[in-house]
mmCIF file of C-alpha atoms in Angstrom:
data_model
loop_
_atom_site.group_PDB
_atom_site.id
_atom_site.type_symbol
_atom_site.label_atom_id
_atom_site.label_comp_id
_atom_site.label_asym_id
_atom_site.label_seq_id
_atom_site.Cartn_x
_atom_site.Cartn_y
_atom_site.Cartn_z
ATOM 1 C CA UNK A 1 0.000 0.000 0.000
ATOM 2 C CA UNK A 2 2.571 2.184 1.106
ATOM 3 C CA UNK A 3 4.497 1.435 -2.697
ATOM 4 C CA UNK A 4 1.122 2.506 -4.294
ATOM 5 C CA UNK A 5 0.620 5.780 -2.332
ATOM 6 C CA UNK A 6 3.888 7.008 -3.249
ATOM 7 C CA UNK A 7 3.556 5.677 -7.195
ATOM 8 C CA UNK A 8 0.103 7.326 -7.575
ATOM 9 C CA UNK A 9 1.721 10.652 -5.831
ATOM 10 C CA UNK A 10 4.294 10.876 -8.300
ATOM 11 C CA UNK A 11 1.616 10.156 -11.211
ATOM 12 C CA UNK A 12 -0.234 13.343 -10.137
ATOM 13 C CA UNK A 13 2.878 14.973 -9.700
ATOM 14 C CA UNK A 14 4.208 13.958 -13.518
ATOM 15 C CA UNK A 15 0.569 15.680 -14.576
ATOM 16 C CA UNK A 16 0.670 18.723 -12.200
ATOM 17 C CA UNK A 17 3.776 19.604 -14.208
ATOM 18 C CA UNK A 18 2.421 18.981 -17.624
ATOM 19 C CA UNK A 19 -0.219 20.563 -17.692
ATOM 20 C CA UNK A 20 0.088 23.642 -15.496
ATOM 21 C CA UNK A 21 1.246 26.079 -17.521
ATOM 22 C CA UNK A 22 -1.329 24.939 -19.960
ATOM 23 C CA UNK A 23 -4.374 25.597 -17.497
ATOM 24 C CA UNK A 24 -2.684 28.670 -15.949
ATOM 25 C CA UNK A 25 -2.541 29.652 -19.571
ATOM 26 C CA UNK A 26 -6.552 29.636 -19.970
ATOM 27 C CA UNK A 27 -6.907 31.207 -17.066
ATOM 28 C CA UNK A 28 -4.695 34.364 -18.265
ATOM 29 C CA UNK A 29 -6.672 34.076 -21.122
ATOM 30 C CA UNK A 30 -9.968 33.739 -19.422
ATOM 31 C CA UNK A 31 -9.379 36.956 -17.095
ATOM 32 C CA UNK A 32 -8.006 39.485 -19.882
ATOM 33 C CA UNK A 33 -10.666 38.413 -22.467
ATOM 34 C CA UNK A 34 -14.110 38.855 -20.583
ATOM 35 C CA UNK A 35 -13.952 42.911 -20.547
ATOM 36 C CA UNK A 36 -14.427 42.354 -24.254
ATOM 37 C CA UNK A 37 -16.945 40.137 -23.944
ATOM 38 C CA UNK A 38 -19.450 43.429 -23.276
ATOM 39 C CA UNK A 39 -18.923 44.761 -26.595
ATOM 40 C CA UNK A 40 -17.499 44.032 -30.762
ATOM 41 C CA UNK A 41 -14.230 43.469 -31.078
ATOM 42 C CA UNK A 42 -12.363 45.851 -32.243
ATOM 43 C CA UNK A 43 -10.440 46.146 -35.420
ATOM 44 C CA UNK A 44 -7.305 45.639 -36.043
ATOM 45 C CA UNK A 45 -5.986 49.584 -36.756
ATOM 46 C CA UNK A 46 -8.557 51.565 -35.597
ATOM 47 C CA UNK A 47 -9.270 54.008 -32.522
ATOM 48 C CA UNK A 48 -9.470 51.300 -28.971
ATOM 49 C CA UNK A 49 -12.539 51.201 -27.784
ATOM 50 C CA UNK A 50 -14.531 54.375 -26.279
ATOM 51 C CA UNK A 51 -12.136 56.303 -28.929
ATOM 52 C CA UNK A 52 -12.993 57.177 -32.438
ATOM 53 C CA UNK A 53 -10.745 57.907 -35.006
ATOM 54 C CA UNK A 54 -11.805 61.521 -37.138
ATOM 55 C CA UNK A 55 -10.177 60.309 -40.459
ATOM 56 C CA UNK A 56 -12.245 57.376 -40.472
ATOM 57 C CA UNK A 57 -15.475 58.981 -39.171
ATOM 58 C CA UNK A 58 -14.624 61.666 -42.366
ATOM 59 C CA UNK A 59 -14.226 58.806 -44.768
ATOM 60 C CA UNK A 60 -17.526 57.103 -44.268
ATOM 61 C CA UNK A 61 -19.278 60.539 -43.550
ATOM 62 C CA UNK A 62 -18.263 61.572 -47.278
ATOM 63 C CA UNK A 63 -19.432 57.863 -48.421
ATOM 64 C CA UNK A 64 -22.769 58.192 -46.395
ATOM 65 C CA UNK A 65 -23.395 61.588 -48.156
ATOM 66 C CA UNK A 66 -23.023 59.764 -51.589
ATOM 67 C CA UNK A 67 -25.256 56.621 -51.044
ATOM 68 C CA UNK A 68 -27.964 58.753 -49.709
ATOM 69 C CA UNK A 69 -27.450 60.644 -52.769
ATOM 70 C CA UNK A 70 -27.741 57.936 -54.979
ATOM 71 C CA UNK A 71 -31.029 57.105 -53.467
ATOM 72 C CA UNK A 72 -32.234 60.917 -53.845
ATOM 73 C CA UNK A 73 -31.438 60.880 -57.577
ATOM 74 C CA UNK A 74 -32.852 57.476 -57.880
ATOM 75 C CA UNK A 75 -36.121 58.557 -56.683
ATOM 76 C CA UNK A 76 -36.199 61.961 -58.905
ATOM 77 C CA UNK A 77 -35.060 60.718 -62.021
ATOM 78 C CA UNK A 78 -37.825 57.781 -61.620
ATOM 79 C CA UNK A 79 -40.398 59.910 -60.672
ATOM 80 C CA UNK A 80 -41.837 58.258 -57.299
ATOM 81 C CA UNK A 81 -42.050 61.001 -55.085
ATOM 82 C CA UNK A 82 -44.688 60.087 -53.360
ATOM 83 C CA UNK A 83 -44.440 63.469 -51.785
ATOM 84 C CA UNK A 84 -46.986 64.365 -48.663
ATOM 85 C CA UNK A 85 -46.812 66.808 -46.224
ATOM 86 C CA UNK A 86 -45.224 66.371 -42.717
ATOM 87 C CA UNK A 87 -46.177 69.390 -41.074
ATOM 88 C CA UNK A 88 -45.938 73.218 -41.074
ATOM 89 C CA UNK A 89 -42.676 75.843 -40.594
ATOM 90 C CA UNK A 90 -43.167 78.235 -38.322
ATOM 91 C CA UNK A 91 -43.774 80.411 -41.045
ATOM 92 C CA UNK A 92 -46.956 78.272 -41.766
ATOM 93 C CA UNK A 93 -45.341 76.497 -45.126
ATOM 94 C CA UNK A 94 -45.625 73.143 -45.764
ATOM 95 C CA UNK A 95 -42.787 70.715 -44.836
ATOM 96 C CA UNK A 96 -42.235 68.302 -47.982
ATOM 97 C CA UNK A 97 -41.309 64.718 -47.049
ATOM 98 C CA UNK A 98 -40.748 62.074 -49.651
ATOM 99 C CA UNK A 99 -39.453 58.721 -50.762
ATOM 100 C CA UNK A 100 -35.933 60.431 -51.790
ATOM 101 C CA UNK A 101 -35.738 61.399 -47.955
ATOM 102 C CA UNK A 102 -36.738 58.515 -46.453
ATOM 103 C CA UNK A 103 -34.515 56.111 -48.080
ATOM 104 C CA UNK A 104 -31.467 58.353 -48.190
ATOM 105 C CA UNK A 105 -32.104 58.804 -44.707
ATOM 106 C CA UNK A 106 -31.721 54.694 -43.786
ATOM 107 C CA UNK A 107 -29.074 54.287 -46.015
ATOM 108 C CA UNK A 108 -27.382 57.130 -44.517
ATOM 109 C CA UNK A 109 -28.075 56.083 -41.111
ATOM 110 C CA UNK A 110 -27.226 52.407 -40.842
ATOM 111 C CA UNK A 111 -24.071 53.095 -42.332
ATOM 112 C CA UNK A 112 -22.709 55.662 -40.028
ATOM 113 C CA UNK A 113 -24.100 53.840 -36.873
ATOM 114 C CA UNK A 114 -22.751 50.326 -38.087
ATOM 115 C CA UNK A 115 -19.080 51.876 -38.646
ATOM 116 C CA UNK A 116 -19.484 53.788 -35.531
ATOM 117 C CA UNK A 117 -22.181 52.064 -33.263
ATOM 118 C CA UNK A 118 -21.050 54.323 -29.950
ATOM 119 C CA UNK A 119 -21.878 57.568 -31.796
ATOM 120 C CA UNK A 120 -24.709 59.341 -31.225
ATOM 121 C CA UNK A 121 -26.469 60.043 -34.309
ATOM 122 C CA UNK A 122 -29.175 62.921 -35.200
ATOM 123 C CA UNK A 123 -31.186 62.979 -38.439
ATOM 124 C CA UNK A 124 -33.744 65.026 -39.833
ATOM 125 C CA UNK A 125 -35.933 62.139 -40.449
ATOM 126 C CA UNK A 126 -37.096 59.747 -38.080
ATOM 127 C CA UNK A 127 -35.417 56.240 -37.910
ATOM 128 C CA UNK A 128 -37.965 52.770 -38.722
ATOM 129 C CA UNK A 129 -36.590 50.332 -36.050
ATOM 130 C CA UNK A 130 -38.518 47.787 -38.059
ATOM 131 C CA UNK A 131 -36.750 48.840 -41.010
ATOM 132 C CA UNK A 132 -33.466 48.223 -39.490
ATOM 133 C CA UNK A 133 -30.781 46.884 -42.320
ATOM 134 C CA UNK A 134 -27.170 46.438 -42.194
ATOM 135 C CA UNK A 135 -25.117 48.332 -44.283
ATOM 136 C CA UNK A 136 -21.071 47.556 -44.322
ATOM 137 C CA UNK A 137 -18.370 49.664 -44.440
ATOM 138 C CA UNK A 138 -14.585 48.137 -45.312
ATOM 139 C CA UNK A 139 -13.182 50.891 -43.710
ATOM 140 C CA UNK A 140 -10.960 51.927 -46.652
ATOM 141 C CA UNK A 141 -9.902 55.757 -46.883
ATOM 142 C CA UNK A 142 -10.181 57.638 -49.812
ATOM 143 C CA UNK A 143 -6.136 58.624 -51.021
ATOM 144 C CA UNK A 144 -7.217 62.416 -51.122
ATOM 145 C CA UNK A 145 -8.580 62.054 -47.302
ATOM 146 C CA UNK A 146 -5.274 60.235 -46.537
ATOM 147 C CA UNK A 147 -3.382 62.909 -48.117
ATOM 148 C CA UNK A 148 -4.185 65.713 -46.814
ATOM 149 C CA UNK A 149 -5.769 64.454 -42.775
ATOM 150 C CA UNK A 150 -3.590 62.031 -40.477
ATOM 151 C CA UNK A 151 -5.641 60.284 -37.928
ATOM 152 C CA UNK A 152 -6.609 61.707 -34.724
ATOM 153 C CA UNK A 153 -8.497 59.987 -31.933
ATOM 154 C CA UNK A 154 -11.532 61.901 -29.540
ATOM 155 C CA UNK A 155 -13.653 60.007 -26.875
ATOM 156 C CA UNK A 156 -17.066 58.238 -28.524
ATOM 157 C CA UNK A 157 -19.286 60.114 -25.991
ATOM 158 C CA UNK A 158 -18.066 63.273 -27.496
ATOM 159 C CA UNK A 159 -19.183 63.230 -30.903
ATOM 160 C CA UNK A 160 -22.127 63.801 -32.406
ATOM 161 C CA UNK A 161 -23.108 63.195 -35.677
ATOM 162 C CA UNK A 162 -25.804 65.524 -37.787
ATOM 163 C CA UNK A 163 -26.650 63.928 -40.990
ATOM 164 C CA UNK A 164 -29.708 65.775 -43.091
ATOM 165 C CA UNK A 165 -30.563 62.620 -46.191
ATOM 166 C CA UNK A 166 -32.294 65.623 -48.346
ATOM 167 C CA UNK A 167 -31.567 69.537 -47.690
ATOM 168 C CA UNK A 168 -34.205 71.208 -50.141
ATOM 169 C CA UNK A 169 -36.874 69.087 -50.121
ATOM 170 C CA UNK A 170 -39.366 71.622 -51.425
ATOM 171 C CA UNK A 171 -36.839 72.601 -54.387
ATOM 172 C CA UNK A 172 -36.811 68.423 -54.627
ATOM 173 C CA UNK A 173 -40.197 68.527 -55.385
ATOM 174 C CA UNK A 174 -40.445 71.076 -57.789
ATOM 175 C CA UNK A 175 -37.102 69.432 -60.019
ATOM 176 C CA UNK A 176 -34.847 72.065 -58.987
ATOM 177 C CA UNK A 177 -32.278 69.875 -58.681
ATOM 178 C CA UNK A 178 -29.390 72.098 -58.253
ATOM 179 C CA UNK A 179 -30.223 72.911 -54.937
ATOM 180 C CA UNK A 180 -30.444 69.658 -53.140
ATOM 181 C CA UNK A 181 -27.914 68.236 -51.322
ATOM 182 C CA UNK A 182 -27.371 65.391 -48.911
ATOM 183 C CA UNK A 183 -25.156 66.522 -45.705
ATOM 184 C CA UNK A 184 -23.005 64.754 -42.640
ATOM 185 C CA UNK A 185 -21.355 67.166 -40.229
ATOM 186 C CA UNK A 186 -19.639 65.783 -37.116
ATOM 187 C CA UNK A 187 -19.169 67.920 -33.850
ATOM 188 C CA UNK A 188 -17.032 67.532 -31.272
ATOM 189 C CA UNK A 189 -18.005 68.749 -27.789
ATOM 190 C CA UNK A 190 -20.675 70.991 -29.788
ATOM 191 C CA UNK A 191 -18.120 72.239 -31.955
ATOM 192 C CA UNK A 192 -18.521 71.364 -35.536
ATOM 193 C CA UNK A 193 -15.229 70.036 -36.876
ATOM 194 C CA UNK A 194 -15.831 67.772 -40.096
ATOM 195 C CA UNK A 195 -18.419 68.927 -42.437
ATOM 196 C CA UNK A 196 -19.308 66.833 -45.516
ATOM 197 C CA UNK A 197 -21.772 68.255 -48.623
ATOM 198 C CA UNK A 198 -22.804 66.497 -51.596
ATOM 199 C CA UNK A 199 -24.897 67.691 -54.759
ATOM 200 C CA UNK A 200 -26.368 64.386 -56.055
ATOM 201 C CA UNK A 201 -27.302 65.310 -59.431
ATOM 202 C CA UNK A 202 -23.937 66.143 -59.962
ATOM 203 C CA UNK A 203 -22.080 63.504 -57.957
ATOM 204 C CA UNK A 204 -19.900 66.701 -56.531
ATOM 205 C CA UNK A 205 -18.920 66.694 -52.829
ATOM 206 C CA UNK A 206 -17.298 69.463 -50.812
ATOM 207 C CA UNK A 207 -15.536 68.210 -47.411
ATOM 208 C CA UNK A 208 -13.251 69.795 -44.819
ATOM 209 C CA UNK A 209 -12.292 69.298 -41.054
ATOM 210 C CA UNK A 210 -10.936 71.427 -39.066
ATOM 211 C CA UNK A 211 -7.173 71.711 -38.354
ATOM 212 C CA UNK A 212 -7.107 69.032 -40.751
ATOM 213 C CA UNK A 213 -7.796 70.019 -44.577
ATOM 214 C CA UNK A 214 -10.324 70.062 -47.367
ATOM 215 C CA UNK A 215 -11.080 69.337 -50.900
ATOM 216 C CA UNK A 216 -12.450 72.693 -51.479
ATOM 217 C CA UNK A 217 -10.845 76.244 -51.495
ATOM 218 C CA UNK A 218 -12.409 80.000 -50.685
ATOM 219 C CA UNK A 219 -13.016 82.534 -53.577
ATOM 220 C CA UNK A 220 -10.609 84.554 -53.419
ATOM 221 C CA UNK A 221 -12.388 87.743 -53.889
ATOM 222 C CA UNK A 222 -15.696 89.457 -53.166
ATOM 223 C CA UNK A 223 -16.869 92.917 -55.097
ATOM 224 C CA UNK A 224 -17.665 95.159 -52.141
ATOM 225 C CA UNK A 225 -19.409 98.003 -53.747
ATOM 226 C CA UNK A 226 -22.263 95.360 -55.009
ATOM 227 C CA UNK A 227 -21.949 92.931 -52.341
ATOM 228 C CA UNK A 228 -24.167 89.641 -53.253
ATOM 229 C CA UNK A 229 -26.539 87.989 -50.223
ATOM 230 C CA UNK A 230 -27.783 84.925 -50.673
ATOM 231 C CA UNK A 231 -30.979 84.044 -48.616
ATOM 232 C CA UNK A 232 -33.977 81.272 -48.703
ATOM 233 C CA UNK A 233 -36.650 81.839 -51.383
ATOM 234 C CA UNK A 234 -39.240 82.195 -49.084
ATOM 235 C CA UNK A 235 -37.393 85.259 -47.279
ATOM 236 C CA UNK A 236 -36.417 86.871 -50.181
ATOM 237 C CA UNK A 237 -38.703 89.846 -49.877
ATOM 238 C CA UNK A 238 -38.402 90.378 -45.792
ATOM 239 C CA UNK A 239 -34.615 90.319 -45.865
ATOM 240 C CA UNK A 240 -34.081 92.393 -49.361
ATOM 241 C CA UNK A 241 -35.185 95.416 -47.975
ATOM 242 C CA UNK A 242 -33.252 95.496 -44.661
ATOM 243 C CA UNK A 243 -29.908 94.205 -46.719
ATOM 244 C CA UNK A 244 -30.205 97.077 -48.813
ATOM 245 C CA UNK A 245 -30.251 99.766 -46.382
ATOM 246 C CA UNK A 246 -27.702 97.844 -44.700
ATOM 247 C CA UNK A 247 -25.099 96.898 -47.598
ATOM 248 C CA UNK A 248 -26.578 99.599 -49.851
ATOM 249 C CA UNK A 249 -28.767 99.951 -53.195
ATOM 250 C CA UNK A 250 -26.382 98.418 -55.036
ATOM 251 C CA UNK A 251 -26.882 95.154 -53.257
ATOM 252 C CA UNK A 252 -27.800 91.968 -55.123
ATOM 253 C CA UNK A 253 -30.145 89.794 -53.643
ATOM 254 C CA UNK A 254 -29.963 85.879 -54.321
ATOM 255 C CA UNK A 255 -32.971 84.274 -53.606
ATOM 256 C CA UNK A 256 -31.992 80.301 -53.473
ATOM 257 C CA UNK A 257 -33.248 76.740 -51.774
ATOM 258 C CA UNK A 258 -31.180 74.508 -49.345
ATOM 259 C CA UNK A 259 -28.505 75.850 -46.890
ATOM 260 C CA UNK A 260 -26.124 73.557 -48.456
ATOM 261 C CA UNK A 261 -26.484 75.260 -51.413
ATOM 262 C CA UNK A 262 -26.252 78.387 -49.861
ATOM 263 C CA UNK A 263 -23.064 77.823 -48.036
ATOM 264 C CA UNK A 264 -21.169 76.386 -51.143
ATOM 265 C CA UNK A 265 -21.814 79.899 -53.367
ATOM 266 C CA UNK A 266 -19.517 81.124 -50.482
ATOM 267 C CA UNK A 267 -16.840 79.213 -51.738
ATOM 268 C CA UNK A 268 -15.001 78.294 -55.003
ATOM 269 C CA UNK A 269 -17.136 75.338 -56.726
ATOM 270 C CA UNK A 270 -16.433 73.954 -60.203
ATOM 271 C CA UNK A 271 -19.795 74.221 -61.402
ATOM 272 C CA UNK A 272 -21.462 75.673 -63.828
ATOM 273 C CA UNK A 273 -24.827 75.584 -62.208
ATOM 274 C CA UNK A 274 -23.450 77.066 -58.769
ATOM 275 C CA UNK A 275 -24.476 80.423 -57.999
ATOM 276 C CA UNK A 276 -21.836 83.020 -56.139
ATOM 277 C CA UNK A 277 -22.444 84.987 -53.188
ATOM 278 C CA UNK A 278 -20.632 86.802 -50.411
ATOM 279 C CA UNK A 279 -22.151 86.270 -47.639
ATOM 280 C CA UNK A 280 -25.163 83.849 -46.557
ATOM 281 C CA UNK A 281 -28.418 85.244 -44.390
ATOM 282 C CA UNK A 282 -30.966 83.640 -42.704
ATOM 283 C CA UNK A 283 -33.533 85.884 -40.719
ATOM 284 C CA UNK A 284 -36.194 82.725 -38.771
ATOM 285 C CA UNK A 285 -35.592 79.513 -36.775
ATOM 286 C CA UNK A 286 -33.254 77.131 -38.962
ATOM 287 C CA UNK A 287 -32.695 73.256 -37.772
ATOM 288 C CA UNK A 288 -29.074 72.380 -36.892
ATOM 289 C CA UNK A 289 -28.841 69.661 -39.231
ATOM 290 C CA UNK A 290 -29.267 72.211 -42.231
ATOM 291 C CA UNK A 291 -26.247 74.152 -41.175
ATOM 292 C CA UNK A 292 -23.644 71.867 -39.124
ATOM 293 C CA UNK A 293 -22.209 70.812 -42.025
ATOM 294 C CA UNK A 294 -21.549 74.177 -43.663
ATOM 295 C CA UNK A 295 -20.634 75.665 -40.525
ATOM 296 C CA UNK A 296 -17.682 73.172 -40.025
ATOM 297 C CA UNK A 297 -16.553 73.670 -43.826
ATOM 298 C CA UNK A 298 -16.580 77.200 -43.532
ATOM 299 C CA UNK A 299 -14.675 76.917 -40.008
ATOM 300 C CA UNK A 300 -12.376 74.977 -41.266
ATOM 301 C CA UNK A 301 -11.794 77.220 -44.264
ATOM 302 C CA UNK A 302 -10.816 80.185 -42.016
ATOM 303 C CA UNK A 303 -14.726 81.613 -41.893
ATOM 304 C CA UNK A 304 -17.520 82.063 -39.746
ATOM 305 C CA UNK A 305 -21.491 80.834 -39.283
ATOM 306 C CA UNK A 306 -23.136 82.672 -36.082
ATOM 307 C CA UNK A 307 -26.171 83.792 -34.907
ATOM 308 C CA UNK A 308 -27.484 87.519 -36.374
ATOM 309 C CA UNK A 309 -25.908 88.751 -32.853
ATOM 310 C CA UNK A 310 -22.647 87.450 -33.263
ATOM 311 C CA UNK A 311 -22.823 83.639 -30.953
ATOM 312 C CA UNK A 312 -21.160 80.783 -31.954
ATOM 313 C CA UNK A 313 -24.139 78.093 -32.659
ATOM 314 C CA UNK A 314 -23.517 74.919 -30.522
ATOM 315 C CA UNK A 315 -24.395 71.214 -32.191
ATOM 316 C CA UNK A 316 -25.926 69.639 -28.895
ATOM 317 C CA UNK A 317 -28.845 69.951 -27.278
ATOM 318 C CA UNK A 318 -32.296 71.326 -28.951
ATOM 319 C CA UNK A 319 -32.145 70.376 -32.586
ATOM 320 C CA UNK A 320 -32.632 74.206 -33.717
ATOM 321 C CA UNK A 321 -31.435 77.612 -32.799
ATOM 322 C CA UNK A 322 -33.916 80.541 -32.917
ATOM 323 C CA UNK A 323 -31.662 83.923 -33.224
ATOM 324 C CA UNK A 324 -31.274 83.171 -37.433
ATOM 325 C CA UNK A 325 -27.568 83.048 -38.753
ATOM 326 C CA UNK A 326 -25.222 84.965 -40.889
ATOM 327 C CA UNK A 327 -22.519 83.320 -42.765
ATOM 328 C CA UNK A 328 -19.574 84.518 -44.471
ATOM 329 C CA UNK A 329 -15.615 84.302 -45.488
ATOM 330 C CA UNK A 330 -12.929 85.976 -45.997
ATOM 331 C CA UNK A 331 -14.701 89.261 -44.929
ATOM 332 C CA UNK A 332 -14.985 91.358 -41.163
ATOM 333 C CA UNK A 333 -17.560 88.857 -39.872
ATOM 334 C CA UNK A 334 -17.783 91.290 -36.379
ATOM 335 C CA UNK A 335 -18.143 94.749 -38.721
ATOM 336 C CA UNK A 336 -21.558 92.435 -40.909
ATOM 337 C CA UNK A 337 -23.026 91.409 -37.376
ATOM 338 C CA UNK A 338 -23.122 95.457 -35.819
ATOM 339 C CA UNK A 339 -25.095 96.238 -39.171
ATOM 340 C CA UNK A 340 -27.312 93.677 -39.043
ATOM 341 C CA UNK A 341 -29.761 95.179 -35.951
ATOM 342 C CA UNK A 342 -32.800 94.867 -37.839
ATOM 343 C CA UNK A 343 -32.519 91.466 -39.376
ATOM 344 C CA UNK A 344 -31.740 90.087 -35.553
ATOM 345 C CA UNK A 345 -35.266 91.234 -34.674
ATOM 346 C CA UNK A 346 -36.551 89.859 -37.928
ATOM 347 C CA UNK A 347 -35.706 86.511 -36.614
ATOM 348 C CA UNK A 348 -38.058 86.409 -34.119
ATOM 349 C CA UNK A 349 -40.847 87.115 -35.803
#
């Protein structure tokens, strides 16, 4: 007996050593993989997790605006509107929504919040939770975005992303197709910082981030003695009056739909079809996702978007801002705000 004790003692000491390190292995294993276990893995070269990179959240912000596009143009060109109204504007006009926005909008969605699931996302148009669909992204970057922006990494919970599927709905409606556009604009902390704007009709698209770079330039000029002001169609006649008393007789007035629209004659755009203005007016309540995107391609461009009284417009929060906004670049933005005491109170009204 004694003989068997000690054989079956070394036995189970001839195991203990073979296959401890194996088992202390699993363990290791075991402890440093169940964090993960809460949440997807994360890929191999891009932001840990609770980080997201802004290069990569640029390069699918620029592909969201273009598959939503393609869905806006499909739509138009094959003449299924199926347009209804959604409600009323302040002003009392009718709010236009459509097929075009709709499906932009889920395609535009689903593929932000798939390559960025942490993000919070705000659109214009509600989101169909039973029309949920999976859209991929292989997280490739576009050369000129790798050219021109290295990759910088913010916390998740700081971002916000403001995606409009169909800016100029109305102008949708009634086949003015040069003034639609399909937007993304990212902020950070409030602060817009990527802006993304794409003309589907033409397949152009204007992007920039701040402290980063852009694929679109500033004119370099503006003709001060018949300075041009580009404003909504419907505002045309309460704003004309005010801007020329302000900016003088001489002063052209632009009447035009879509803010994306509106913010791109501000800059130098290789199209034909693209009016030019100097600076860009609005005198009533405008939704953020209309103007987050312009706002951070004009920051990032060295110019300004702020309220008629001069206050930087924060992307968090209530989804509009009531005091109106004045855009320009390359001009005194403080010396157009202390002329512009009558258009503040306009606002309002």
């Amino acid at each position: 007996p004694l003989g068997m004790a000690v054989f079956c003692l070394l036995g189970l000491g001839v195991l203990y050593h073979l296959y401890s390190g194996f088992l202390a292995g699993r363990f290791a294993f075991f402890m440093l993989s169940e964090p993960a276990a809460a949440g997807p893995e994360t890929p191999r070269g891009s932001a840990p997790a609770g980080a997201v990179d802004l290069r990569e959240l640029l390069a699918v912000s620029v592909l969201a605006a273009a598959r939503g596009g393609e869905e806006v143009k499909r739509v138009r060109e094959g003449n299924v509107l199926n347009a209804k109204a959604k409600g009323k504007t302040r002003e009392g006009a009718e709010e236009q929504l459509t097929t075009g926005d709709l499906l932009s909008n889920r395609r535009m969605f689903y593929l932000l919040k798939g390559a960025f699931p942490a993000v919070q996302i705000n659109s214009e148009e509600r989101v169909d939770t039973a029309e949920q669909e999976t859209v991929p992204w292989d997280r490739s970057i576009p050369e000129d975005i790798k050219q021109k922006i290295q990759p910088k990494e913010v916390p998740a919970e700081s971002v916000t992303v403001w995606i409009d599927p169909l800016d100029a709905t109305q102008e949708y409606t009634e086949d003015l197709r040069q003034y639609v556009t399909t937007m993304v604009c990212v902020a950070v902390n409030g602060k817009p910082v990527i802006g993304v704007i794409h003309k589907p009709f033409s397949s152009y698209t204007a992007w920039a981030m701040v402290d980063g770079g852009s694929n679109i330039k500033a004119r370099s000029s503006y003709n001060e003695k018949t300075p041009r002001i580009i404003v909504s169609r419907s505002h045309a006649g309460k704003v004309e009056q005010v801007a020329r008393q302000t900016f003088g007789n001489k002063t052209i007035i632009i009447p035009a739909g879509g803010a994306g629209y509106k913010v791109l004659a501000l800059l130098d755009v290789p199209e034909k079809n693209q009016e030019e203005a100097d600076v860009y007016i609005h005198v009533t309540y405008i939704k953020k996702w209309d103007i987050c995107a312009g706002n951070a391609v004009l920051r990032a461009l060295g110019g300004h978007m702020t309220t008629l009284t001069g206050e930087e417009i924060s992307y968090t929060g209530s989804d509009g801002i009531e005091g109106g906004l004045i855009a320009s670049i390359n001009m005194n933005h403080k010396a157009l705000i202390e002329k512009l005491p009558d258009l503040e109170k306009t606002s309002h009204k």
